[in-house]
């Protein structure tokens, strides 16, 4: 094999490679011999067909097979002999090949940058330990009590006001046609609680039992991704009854209803739930601080093709967000030129962090175990009840899908490894303070994580009491497909 380096520029190298025809023909003859030993061809005993017959029958397919393996093997040999570490799949372009002649092709290789050693001890981070406040526990208890309210009919007949519960039947129409999910019977709606879409509840204020009201509303844009988004609707409502909420007293009996031994044990469960949930947010904040510091400390050249590919993916997401009116508020109104410049910088950060984390992982022999992959697959499968087996089979048979799971797992292992080695200061913080810091972080541009972990997932920091109730054994309130969400009539 003859190799001529035709270009060497930064992290790109180009070669002209020539593989002698004799090498290719030798490979073809060996493969024909292998195939011939097991071939059954009419007119010949098994394995006894002459080479000329084998060449006539199998020649074209074997030549294509050998051409492919020759390109692969010669490329691997070139990279190995020259100690080159490609950052992406090398580009191969066959420039000349005919049967009986030499194979000539050009090879373009994008190289990994020289990152060097990473000094973990110089990295300073803050790890936040959340201490649940009494106010947070009290708020959660109050929410739990409201979720478990009952109601009773008002004895006096009067007009509905804010805070009342109206018992209604309704039929919704768009363009004079009823639509799926737009009808409800015996629906309890607390006025002012914003259970339904904006404007619905306000129009029922002043209504009296026995009256009919016409409610005109417009569904919000991107309303749950449904076909109702942005549509004007008319609801014919019948007000059947006014009711008032009966909020249960927060005591041992209330705790028992939720499956706890006492009010103290319920409070402890809430405290643990708060601190566990916020520890996840705390970890995300530490990770963000780490990535920011790594980005500042390590500034090396990134492979141009890898960067171009990353930017293309990022830009596609930006355009999709703009198309669906989900662009980050600070990006609205910016020119394409400004946006491209901004997201090219973000893409470069992601690629650099991805390469750096990959380098740390490989240098310290970190890897994703099969057990971790199995757990990730099962976690995804559990999110699709009734289709678990299909989900598992999809991941088992799809290497690309497996990689989509492996990347974030690998990144988290590397991040955890670095955090354990770094100079970390423990700080106590209240949930309110941590929530404020995280919400401030989430105002930063999207997609600033590494290219290993892919896009940043914006996590809601608003805890729902229902998650605590579920843990403590109570039932979650039922949701419907009505204009927003509703609660069936409660018992007296």
GROMACS .gro file of C-alpha atoms in nm:
model
  492
    1UNK     CA    1   0.000   0.000   0.000
    2UNK     CA    2   0.132   0.343  -0.096
    3UNK     CA    3   0.033   0.648   0.111
    4UNK     CA    4   0.100   1.012   0.022
    5UNK     CA    5   0.003   1.292   0.261
    6UNK     CA    6  -0.147   1.567   0.047
    7UNK     CA    7  -0.258   1.815   0.312
    8UNK     CA    8  -0.202   1.885   0.682
    9UNK     CA    9  -0.388   2.178   0.828
   10UNK     CA   10  -0.469   2.217   1.198
   11UNK     CA   11  -0.677   1.910   1.286
   12UNK     CA   12  -0.732   1.797   0.926
   13UNK     CA   13  -0.511   1.559   0.728
   14UNK     CA   14  -0.565   1.440   0.371
   15UNK     CA   15  -0.402   1.138   0.208
   16UNK     CA   16  -0.387   0.972  -0.132
   17UNK     CA   17  -0.389   0.594  -0.088
   18UNK     CA   18  -0.303   0.334  -0.352
   19UNK     CA   19  -0.371  -0.037  -0.296
   20UNK     CA   20  -0.201  -0.262  -0.557
   21UNK     CA   21  -0.428  -0.467  -0.782
   22UNK     CA   22  -0.236  -0.780  -0.679
   23UNK     CA   23  -0.342  -0.732  -0.315
   24UNK     CA   24  -0.705  -0.699  -0.413
   25UNK     CA   25  -0.698  -0.999  -0.647
   26UNK     CA   26  -0.531  -1.209  -0.377
   27UNK     CA   27  -0.811  -1.122  -0.135
   28UNK     CA   28  -1.073  -1.203  -0.398
   29UNK     CA   29  -0.915  -1.543  -0.474
   30UNK     CA   30  -0.902  -1.633  -0.104
   31UNK     CA   31  -1.266  -1.538  -0.063
   32UNK     CA   32  -1.366  -1.736  -0.375
   33UNK     CA   33  -1.187  -2.037  -0.229
   34UNK     CA   34  -1.381  -2.000   0.099
   35UNK     CA   35  -1.713  -1.968  -0.082
   36UNK     CA   36  -1.633  -2.255  -0.319
   37UNK     CA   37  -1.580  -2.505  -0.037
   38UNK     CA   38  -1.943  -2.483   0.065
   39UNK     CA   39  -2.108  -2.397  -0.266
   40UNK     CA   40  -2.355  -2.636  -0.431
   41UNK     CA   41  -2.363  -2.564  -0.804
   42UNK     CA   42  -2.564  -2.778  -1.050
   43UNK     CA   43  -2.336  -3.007  -1.254
   44UNK     CA   44  -2.060  -3.015  -0.994
   45UNK     CA   45  -2.004  -3.204  -0.674
   46UNK     CA   46  -2.038  -2.985  -0.360
   47UNK     CA   47  -1.718  -2.787  -0.314
   48UNK     CA   48  -1.568  -2.901  -0.648
   49UNK     CA   49  -1.677  -2.623  -0.886
   50UNK     CA   50  -1.383  -2.468  -1.077
   51UNK     CA   51  -1.266  -2.114  -0.997
   52UNK     CA   52  -1.387  -1.985  -1.335
   53UNK     CA   53  -1.743  -2.095  -1.256
   54UNK     CA   54  -1.724  -1.953  -0.904
   55UNK     CA   55  -1.591  -1.624  -1.040
   56UNK     CA   56  -1.874  -1.605  -1.293
   57UNK     CA   57  -2.143  -1.672  -1.030
   58UNK     CA   58  -2.004  -1.493  -0.722
   59UNK     CA   59  -1.742  -1.260  -0.867
   60UNK     CA   60  -1.932  -0.926  -0.868
   61UNK     CA   61  -2.068  -0.960  -0.513
   62UNK     CA   62  -1.734  -1.082  -0.375
   63UNK     CA   63  -1.548  -0.799  -0.550
   64UNK     CA   64  -1.781  -0.545  -0.387
   65UNK     CA   65  -1.733  -0.712  -0.050
   66UNK     CA   66  -1.353  -0.716  -0.085
   67UNK     CA   67  -1.349  -0.355  -0.201
   68UNK     CA   68  -1.534  -0.253   0.114
   69UNK     CA   69  -1.309  -0.452   0.350
   70UNK     CA   70  -0.996  -0.328   0.169
   71UNK     CA   71  -1.100   0.034   0.219
   72UNK     CA   72  -1.174  -0.030   0.585
   73UNK     CA   73  -0.859  -0.232   0.658
   74UNK     CA   74  -0.622  -0.001   0.470
   75UNK     CA   75  -0.768   0.303   0.646
   76UNK     CA   76  -0.732   0.139   0.989
   77UNK     CA   77  -0.373   0.042   0.906
   78UNK     CA   78  -0.287   0.397   0.798
   79UNK     CA   79  -0.436   0.548   1.115
   80UNK     CA   80  -0.265   0.292   1.338
   81UNK     CA   81   0.079   0.322   1.178
   82UNK     CA   82   0.074   0.701   1.201
   83UNK     CA   83  -0.081   0.714   1.550
   84UNK     CA   84  -0.377   0.921   1.435
   85UNK     CA   85  -0.692   0.948   1.650
   86UNK     CA   86  -0.989   1.046   1.434
   87UNK     CA   87  -1.250   1.273   1.590
   88UNK     CA   88  -1.515   1.166   1.341
   89UNK     CA   89  -1.569   0.908   1.070
   90UNK     CA   90  -1.294   0.953   0.805
   91UNK     CA   91  -1.415   1.059   0.461
   92UNK     CA   92  -1.326   0.820   0.178
   93UNK     CA   93  -1.360   0.901  -0.191
   94UNK     CA   94  -1.262   0.639  -0.452
   95UNK     CA   95  -1.080   0.823  -0.728
   96UNK     CA   96  -0.986   0.529  -0.952
   97UNK     CA   97  -1.070   0.161  -0.968
   98UNK     CA   98  -1.131  -0.091  -1.243
   99UNK     CA   99  -1.104  -0.467  -1.231
  100UNK     CA  100  -0.740  -0.569  -1.263
  101UNK     CA  101  -0.609  -0.220  -1.179
  102UNK     CA  102  -0.487  -0.056  -0.859
  103UNK     CA  103  -0.739   0.093  -0.616
  104UNK     CA  104  -0.684   0.464  -0.558
  105UNK     CA  105  -0.877   0.668  -0.306
  106UNK     CA  106  -0.849   0.991  -0.110
  107UNK     CA  107  -0.879   0.984   0.267
  108UNK     CA  108  -0.965   1.290   0.475
  109UNK     CA  109  -0.923   1.257   0.851
  110UNK     CA  110  -1.037   1.495   1.121
  111UNK     CA  111  -0.815   1.451   1.427
  112UNK     CA  112  -0.879   1.465   1.798
  113UNK     CA  113  -0.716   1.768   1.963
  114UNK     CA  114  -0.438   1.724   2.217
  115UNK     CA  115  -0.620   1.791   2.544
  116UNK     CA  116  -0.352   1.689   2.790
  117UNK     CA  117  -0.400   1.621   3.161
  118UNK     CA  118  -0.693   1.764   3.354
  119UNK     CA  119  -0.615   1.901   3.701
  120UNK     CA  120  -0.925   1.810   3.900
  121UNK     CA  121  -0.797   1.953   4.230
  122UNK     CA  122  -0.789   2.306   4.084
  123UNK     CA  123  -1.164   2.292   4.021
  124UNK     CA  124  -1.361   2.465   4.297
  125UNK     CA  125  -1.732   2.391   4.332
  126UNK     CA  126  -2.017   2.452   4.575
  127UNK     CA  127  -2.246   2.164   4.670
  128UNK     CA  128  -2.576   2.280   4.812
  129UNK     CA  129  -2.750   2.084   5.086
  130UNK     CA  130  -3.117   2.169   5.112
  131UNK     CA  131  -3.273   2.202   5.456
  132UNK     CA  132  -3.652   2.198   5.433
  133UNK     CA  133  -3.805   2.498   5.609
  134UNK     CA  134  -4.114   2.483   5.828
  135UNK     CA  135  -4.289   2.718   5.585
  136UNK     CA  136  -4.225   2.474   5.300
  137UNK     CA  137  -4.365   2.184   5.503
  138UNK     CA  138  -4.669   2.390   5.608
  139UNK     CA  139  -4.737   2.496   5.248
  140UNK     CA  140  -4.723   2.134   5.137
  141UNK     CA  141  -4.962   2.027   5.413
  142UNK     CA  142  -5.203   2.304   5.312
  143UNK     CA  143  -5.190   2.191   4.949
  144UNK     CA  144  -5.251   1.831   5.052
  145UNK     CA  145  -5.553   1.940   5.253
  146UNK     CA  146  -5.692   2.134   4.958
  147UNK     CA  147  -5.641   1.836   4.729
  148UNK     CA  148  -5.839   1.620   4.969
  149UNK     CA  149  -6.124   1.866   5.019
  150UNK     CA  150  -6.488   1.771   4.998
  151UNK     CA  151  -6.775   2.010   4.936
  152UNK     CA  152  -7.132   2.077   5.041
  153UNK     CA  153  -7.418   2.269   4.883
  154UNK     CA  154  -7.482   2.626   4.997
  155UNK     CA  155  -7.808   2.659   5.188
  156UNK     CA  156  -7.876   3.013   5.066
  157UNK     CA  157  -7.934   3.086   4.699
  158UNK     CA  158  -7.720   3.369   4.568
  159UNK     CA  159  -7.497   3.464   4.276
  160UNK     CA  160  -7.165   3.283   4.240
  161UNK     CA  161  -6.855   3.470   4.354
  162UNK     CA  162  -6.482   3.410   4.350
  163UNK     CA  163  -6.391   3.112   4.570
  164UNK     CA  164  -6.725   2.937   4.525
  165UNK     CA  165  -6.751   2.592   4.373
  166UNK     CA  166  -7.003   2.573   4.090
  167UNK     CA  167  -7.150   2.241   3.981
  168UNK     CA  168  -7.201   2.262   3.605
  169UNK     CA  169  -7.281   2.075   3.288
  170UNK     CA  170  -7.130   2.217   2.971
  171UNK     CA  171  -7.111   2.157   2.597
  172UNK     CA  172  -6.831   2.319   2.400
  173UNK     CA  173  -6.841   2.402   2.030
  174UNK     CA  174  -6.592   2.527   1.774
  175UNK     CA  175  -6.748   2.667   1.455
  176UNK     CA  176  -7.084   2.536   1.583
  177UNK     CA  177  -6.947   2.181   1.602
  178UNK     CA  178  -6.899   1.986   1.924
  179UNK     CA  179  -6.542   1.867   1.977
  180UNK     CA  180  -6.383   1.577   2.161
  181UNK     CA  181  -6.326   1.650   2.531
  182UNK     CA  182  -6.551   1.957   2.519
  183UNK     CA  183  -6.845   1.811   2.710
  184UNK     CA  184  -6.879   1.762   3.086
  185UNK     CA  185  -7.149   1.668   3.334
  186UNK     CA  186  -7.157   1.728   3.711
  187UNK     CA  187  -6.823   1.904   3.699
  188UNK     CA  188  -6.708   2.091   4.009
  189UNK     CA  189  -6.524   2.410   3.923
  190UNK     CA  190  -6.372   2.635   4.187
  191UNK     CA  191  -6.398   2.993   4.063
  192UNK     CA  192  -6.063   3.170   4.076
  193UNK     CA  193  -5.860   2.849   4.102
  194UNK     CA  194  -5.769   2.866   3.731
  195UNK     CA  195  -5.863   2.506   3.670
  196UNK     CA  196  -5.995   2.583   3.322
  197UNK     CA  197  -5.849   2.788   3.038
  198UNK     CA  198  -5.811   3.165   3.095
  199UNK     CA  199  -6.140   3.355   3.098
  200UNK     CA  200  -6.369   3.055   3.153
  201UNK     CA  201  -6.421   3.084   3.528
  202UNK     CA  202  -6.449   3.464   3.531
  203UNK     CA  203  -6.757   3.449   3.305
  204UNK     CA  204  -6.939   3.226   3.555
  205UNK     CA  205  -6.909   3.482   3.837
  206UNK     CA  206  -7.257   3.619   3.908
  207UNK     CA  207  -7.439   3.311   3.781
  208UNK     CA  208  -7.713   3.157   3.995
  209UNK     CA  209  -7.825   2.793   4.028
  210UNK     CA  210  -8.068   2.705   3.749
  211UNK     CA  211  -7.926   2.963   3.509
  212UNK     CA  212  -7.755   2.900   3.177
  213UNK     CA  213  -7.445   3.093   3.075
  214UNK     CA  214  -7.264   3.119   2.744
  215UNK     CA  215  -6.888   3.128   2.789
  216UNK     CA  216  -6.664   3.250   2.506
  217UNK     CA  217  -6.295   3.159   2.526
  218UNK     CA  218  -5.987   3.115   2.309
  219UNK     CA  219  -5.766   2.812   2.366
  220UNK     CA  220  -5.403   2.908   2.433
  221UNK     CA  221  -5.146   2.861   2.159
  222UNK     CA  222  -4.973   2.521   2.180
  223UNK     CA  223  -5.256   2.396   2.404
  224UNK     CA  224  -5.108   2.061   2.504
  225UNK     CA  225  -4.998   2.012   2.144
  226UNK     CA  226  -5.364   1.957   2.048
  227UNK     CA  227  -5.569   2.070   1.748
  228UNK     CA  228  -5.753   2.310   1.981
  229UNK     CA  229  -5.453   2.544   2.003
  230UNK     CA  230  -5.551   2.903   1.928
  231UNK     CA  231  -5.913   2.811   1.846
  232UNK     CA  232  -6.213   3.017   1.960
  233UNK     CA  233  -6.476   2.812   2.143
  234UNK     CA  234  -6.824   2.866   2.284
  235UNK     CA  235  -6.939   2.672   2.591
  236UNK     CA  236  -7.306   2.645   2.683
  237UNK     CA  237  -7.302   2.601   3.061
  238UNK     CA  238  -7.583   2.501   3.297
  239UNK     CA  239  -7.522   2.607   3.657
  240UNK     CA  240  -7.679   2.336   3.872
  241UNK     CA  241  -7.558   2.420   4.221
  242UNK     CA  242  -7.330   2.639   4.428
  243UNK     CA  243  -7.110   2.459   4.679
  244UNK     CA  244  -6.847   2.549   4.933
  245UNK     CA  245  -6.522   2.368   4.998
  246UNK     CA  246  -6.475   2.169   5.317
  247UNK     CA  247  -6.103   2.160   5.389
  248UNK     CA  248  -6.005   1.876   5.625
  249UNK     CA  249  -5.832   1.961   5.951
  250UNK     CA  250  -5.462   1.883   5.941
  251UNK     CA  251  -5.419   1.636   6.225
  252UNK     CA  252  -5.341   1.271   6.297
  253UNK     CA  253  -5.671   1.162   6.138
  254UNK     CA  254  -5.582   1.346   5.818
  255UNK     CA  255  -5.238   1.184   5.816
  256UNK     CA  256  -5.398   0.843   5.868
  257UNK     CA  257  -5.619   0.900   5.564
  258UNK     CA  258  -5.300   0.946   5.363
  259UNK     CA  259  -5.157   0.620   5.493
  260UNK     CA  260  -4.929   0.764   5.761
  261UNK     CA  261  -4.916   0.670   6.131
  262UNK     CA  262  -4.939   1.025   6.259
  263UNK     CA  263  -4.912   1.391   6.163
  264UNK     CA  264  -4.548   1.388   6.274
  265UNK     CA  265  -4.469   1.098   6.041
  266UNK     CA  266  -4.646   1.279   5.755
  267UNK     CA  267  -4.436   1.590   5.822
  268UNK     CA  268  -4.120   1.379   5.823
  269UNK     CA  269  -4.219   1.219   5.491
  270UNK     CA  270  -4.277   1.565   5.345
  271UNK     CA  271  -3.941   1.686   5.478
  272UNK     CA  272  -3.759   1.388   5.322
  273UNK     CA  273  -3.945   1.433   4.993
  274UNK     CA  274  -3.852   1.801   4.977
  275UNK     CA  275  -3.486   1.740   5.056
  276UNK     CA  276  -3.460   1.443   4.818
  277UNK     CA  277  -3.622   1.631   4.531
  278UNK     CA  278  -3.413   1.941   4.581
  279UNK     CA  279  -3.095   1.736   4.607
  280UNK     CA  280  -3.152   1.650   4.239
  281UNK     CA  281  -3.180   2.019   4.155
  282UNK     CA  282  -2.870   2.085   4.364
  283UNK     CA  283  -2.680   1.823   4.167
  284UNK     CA  284  -2.783   1.989   3.840
  285UNK     CA  285  -2.656   2.321   3.969
  286UNK     CA  286  -2.320   2.169   4.068
  287UNK     CA  287  -2.296   2.011   3.724
  288UNK     CA  288  -2.365   2.345   3.556
  289UNK     CA  289  -2.096   2.513   3.768
  290UNK     CA  290  -1.853   2.235   3.676
  291UNK     CA  291  -1.922   2.266   3.303
  292UNK     CA  292  -1.885   2.643   3.324
  293UNK     CA  293  -1.549   2.610   3.499
  294UNK     CA  294  -1.423   2.344   3.258
  295UNK     CA  295  -1.527   2.562   2.967
  296UNK     CA  296  -1.325   2.852   3.107
  297UNK     CA  297  -1.018   2.647   3.205
  298UNK     CA  298  -0.973   2.439   2.890
  299UNK     CA  299  -0.966   2.618   2.558
  300UNK     CA  300  -0.841   2.392   2.279
  301UNK     CA  301  -0.916   2.379   1.909
  302UNK     CA  302  -1.222   2.175   1.816
  303UNK     CA  303  -1.248   1.960   1.502
  304UNK     CA  304  -1.419   2.175   1.236
  305UNK     CA  305  -1.639   1.904   1.085
  306UNK     CA  306  -1.758   1.789   1.425
  307UNK     CA  307  -1.838   2.152   1.509
  308UNK     CA  308  -2.022   2.197   1.181
  309UNK     CA  309  -2.231   1.885   1.245
  310UNK     CA  310  -2.310   1.996   1.601
  311UNK     CA  311  -2.410   2.344   1.490
  312UNK     CA  312  -2.639   2.198   1.225
  313UNK     CA  313  -2.822   1.997   1.494
  314UNK     CA  314  -2.842   2.296   1.729
  315UNK     CA  315  -2.960   2.530   1.454
  316UNK     CA  316  -3.231   2.284   1.350
  317UNK     CA  317  -3.361   2.290   1.708
  318UNK     CA  318  -3.350   2.670   1.715
  319UNK     CA  319  -3.546   2.692   1.390
  320UNK     CA  320  -3.797   2.438   1.518
  321UNK     CA  321  -3.840   2.643   1.836
  322UNK     CA  322  -3.887   2.960   1.631
  323UNK     CA  323  -4.139   2.787   1.405
  324UNK     CA  324  -4.346   2.682   1.709
  325UNK     CA  325  -4.310   3.016   1.889
  326UNK     CA  326  -4.097   2.853   2.159
  327UNK     CA  327  -3.780   3.054   2.104
  328UNK     CA  328  -3.610   3.171   2.422
  329UNK     CA  329  -3.751   3.517   2.506
  330UNK     CA  330  -3.407   3.680   2.488
  331UNK     CA  331  -3.366   3.548   2.132
  332UNK     CA  332  -3.692   3.688   1.998
  333UNK     CA  333  -3.630   3.970   1.751
  334UNK     CA  334  -3.264   3.887   1.689
  335UNK     CA  335  -3.142   3.863   1.331
  336UNK     CA  336  -3.039   3.531   1.178
  337UNK     CA  337  -2.681   3.653   1.172
  338UNK     CA  338  -2.680   3.731   1.545
  339UNK     CA  339  -2.853   3.404   1.631
  340UNK     CA  340  -2.613   3.201   1.419
  341UNK     CA  341  -2.314   3.368   1.581
  342UNK     CA  342  -2.460   3.304   1.928
  343UNK     CA  343  -2.540   2.939   1.866
  344UNK     CA  344  -2.211   2.870   1.691
  345UNK     CA  345  -2.042   2.971   2.016
  346UNK     CA  346  -2.279   2.747   2.211
  347UNK     CA  347  -2.210   2.460   1.968
  348UNK     CA  348  -1.836   2.509   2.009
  349UNK     CA  349  -1.875   2.498   2.387
  350UNK     CA  350  -2.077   2.177   2.362
  351UNK     CA  351  -1.826   2.006   2.134
  352UNK     CA  352  -1.531   2.113   2.348
  353UNK     CA  353  -1.698   1.993   2.668
  354UNK     CA  354  -1.800   1.667   2.501
  355UNK     CA  355  -1.442   1.600   2.388
  356UNK     CA  356  -1.304   1.696   2.728
  357UNK     CA  357  -1.544   1.472   2.922
  358UNK     CA  358  -1.482   1.186   2.679
  359UNK     CA  359  -1.106   1.233   2.727
  360UNK     CA  360  -1.143   1.225   3.108
  361UNK     CA  361  -1.364   0.916   3.088
  362UNK     CA  362  -1.129   0.723   2.862
  363UNK     CA  363  -0.819   0.830   3.056
  364UNK     CA  364  -0.972   0.701   3.378
  365UNK     CA  365  -1.124   0.387   3.224
  366UNK     CA  366  -1.483   0.490   3.290
  367UNK     CA  367  -1.751   0.315   3.090
  368UNK     CA  368  -2.122   0.238   3.084
  369UNK     CA  369  -2.198  -0.111   3.212
  370UNK     CA  370  -2.459  -0.340   3.062
  371UNK     CA  371  -2.645  -0.327   3.393
  372UNK     CA  372  -2.669   0.053   3.364
  373UNK     CA  373  -2.791   0.024   3.005
  374UNK     CA  374  -3.054  -0.232   3.107
  375UNK     CA  375  -3.179  -0.001   3.382
  376UNK     CA  376  -3.202   0.294   3.142
  377UNK     CA  377  -3.394   0.085   2.889
  378UNK     CA  378  -3.635  -0.039   3.155
  379UNK     CA  379  -3.687   0.316   3.284
  380UNK     CA  380  -3.791   0.421   2.933
  381UNK     CA  381  -4.009   0.112   2.893
  382UNK     CA  382  -4.196   0.189   3.216
  383UNK     CA  383  -4.293   0.527   3.073
  384UNK     CA  384  -4.502   0.348   2.808
  385UNK     CA  385  -4.740   0.113   2.991
  386UNK     CA  386  -4.856  -0.176   2.778
  387UNK     CA  387  -4.572  -0.135   2.529
  388UNK     CA  388  -4.281  -0.227   2.752
  389UNK     CA  389  -4.174  -0.527   2.543
  390UNK     CA  390  -4.177  -0.324   2.220
  391UNK     CA  391  -3.965  -0.051   2.380
  392UNK     CA  392  -3.712  -0.305   2.509
  393UNK     CA  393  -3.690  -0.476   2.169
  394UNK     CA  394  -3.648  -0.139   1.996
  395UNK     CA  395  -3.344  -0.053   2.207
  396UNK     CA  396  -3.200  -0.404   2.186
  397UNK     CA  397  -3.210  -0.395   1.805
  398UNK     CA  398  -3.118  -0.029   1.748
  399UNK     CA  399  -2.755   0.067   1.810
  400UNK     CA  400  -2.822   0.437   1.751
  401UNK     CA  401  -3.101   0.435   2.009
  402UNK     CA  402  -2.869   0.263   2.257
  403UNK     CA  403  -2.609   0.534   2.200
  404UNK     CA  404  -2.872   0.799   2.275
  405UNK     CA  405  -2.903   0.642   2.621
  406UNK     CA  406  -2.534   0.563   2.668
  407UNK     CA  407  -2.414   0.921   2.606
  408UNK     CA  408  -2.593   1.091   2.898
  409UNK     CA  409  -2.512   0.800   3.133
  410UNK     CA  410  -2.143   0.822   3.042
  411UNK     CA  411  -2.143   1.199   3.087
  412UNK     CA  412  -2.302   1.171   3.432
  413UNK     CA  413  -2.041   0.914   3.538
  414UNK     CA  414  -1.759   1.141   3.424
  415UNK     CA  415  -1.917   1.445   3.593
  416UNK     CA  416  -1.957   1.249   3.919
  417UNK     CA  417  -1.595   1.134   3.893
  418UNK     CA  418  -1.467   1.491   3.852
  419UNK     CA  419  -1.688   1.624   4.133
  420UNK     CA  420  -1.547   1.361   4.370
  421UNK     CA  421  -1.193   1.472   4.279
  422UNK     CA  422  -1.262   1.847   4.286
  423UNK     CA  423  -1.239   2.094   4.574
  424UNK     CA  424  -1.604   2.097   4.684
  425UNK     CA  425  -1.747   2.322   4.956
  426UNK     CA  426  -2.071   2.211   5.122
  427UNK     CA  427  -2.327   2.487   5.173
  428UNK     CA  428  -2.666   2.471   5.340
  429UNK     CA  429  -2.945   2.644   5.151
  430UNK     CA  430  -3.321   2.676   5.179
  431UNK     CA  431  -3.545   2.535   4.905
  432UNK     CA  432  -3.663   2.888   4.824
  433UNK     CA  433  -3.307   3.015   4.773
  434UNK     CA  434  -3.205   2.715   4.563
  435UNK     CA  435  -3.520   2.746   4.354
  436UNK     CA  436  -3.443   3.112   4.285
  437UNK     CA  437  -3.088   3.028   4.176
  438UNK     CA  438  -3.199   2.744   3.948
  439UNK     CA  439  -3.473   2.953   3.788
  440UNK     CA  440  -3.211   3.220   3.722
  441UNK     CA  441  -2.987   2.954   3.562
  442UNK     CA  442  -3.274   2.842   3.340
  443UNK     CA  443  -3.295   3.189   3.187
  444UNK     CA  444  -2.962   3.122   3.016
  445UNK     CA  445  -2.962   3.015   2.649
  446UNK     CA  446  -3.072   2.659   2.570
  447UNK     CA  447  -2.838   2.383   2.465
  448UNK     CA  448  -2.531   2.481   2.668
  449UNK     CA  449  -2.453   2.133   2.795
  450UNK     CA  450  -2.188   1.915   2.635
  451UNK     CA  451  -2.244   1.733   2.307
  452UNK     CA  452  -2.226   1.406   2.503
  453UNK     CA  453  -2.527   1.484   2.720
  454UNK     CA  454  -2.696   1.679   2.441
  455UNK     CA  455  -2.954   1.943   2.511
  456UNK     CA  456  -3.011   2.097   2.848
  457UNK     CA  457  -3.329   1.973   3.011
  458UNK     CA  458  -3.504   2.255   3.189
  459UNK     CA  459  -3.642   2.106   3.508
  460UNK     CA  460  -3.941   2.252   3.689
  461UNK     CA  461  -3.850   2.355   4.042
  462UNK     CA  462  -4.211   2.386   4.151
  463UNK     CA  463  -4.290   2.092   4.377
  464UNK     CA  464  -4.638   1.949   4.362
  465UNK     CA  465  -4.797   1.829   4.684
  466UNK     CA  466  -4.939   1.536   4.489
  467UNK     CA  467  -4.591   1.386   4.464
  468UNK     CA  468  -4.568   1.388   4.843
  469UNK     CA  469  -4.921   1.250   4.871
  470UNK     CA  470  -4.835   0.967   4.634
  471UNK     CA  471  -4.535   0.877   4.847
  472UNK     CA  472  -4.740   0.885   5.165
  473UNK     CA  473  -5.005   0.653   5.026
  474UNK     CA  474  -5.285   0.893   4.928
  475UNK     CA  475  -5.452   0.898   4.590
  476UNK     CA  476  -5.371   1.168   4.339
  477UNK     CA  477  -5.655   1.390   4.221
  478UNK     CA  478  -5.811   1.276   3.897
  479UNK     CA  479  -5.745   1.467   3.575
  480UNK     CA  480  -5.985   1.500   3.283
  481UNK     CA  481  -5.953   1.605   2.921
  482UNK     CA  482  -6.184   1.905   2.971
  483UNK     CA  483  -6.077   2.266   2.891
  484UNK     CA  484  -5.807   2.250   3.157
  485UNK     CA  485  -5.860   2.019   3.450
  486UNK     CA  486  -6.156   1.946   3.671
  487UNK     CA  487  -6.266   1.760   3.983
  488UNK     CA  488  -6.575   1.543   4.008
  489UNK     CA  489  -6.840   1.629   4.263
  490UNK     CA  490  -6.720   1.551   4.614
  491UNK     CA  491  -6.914   1.377   4.885
  492UNK     CA  492  -7.059   1.560   5.178
   0.00000   0.00000   0.00000
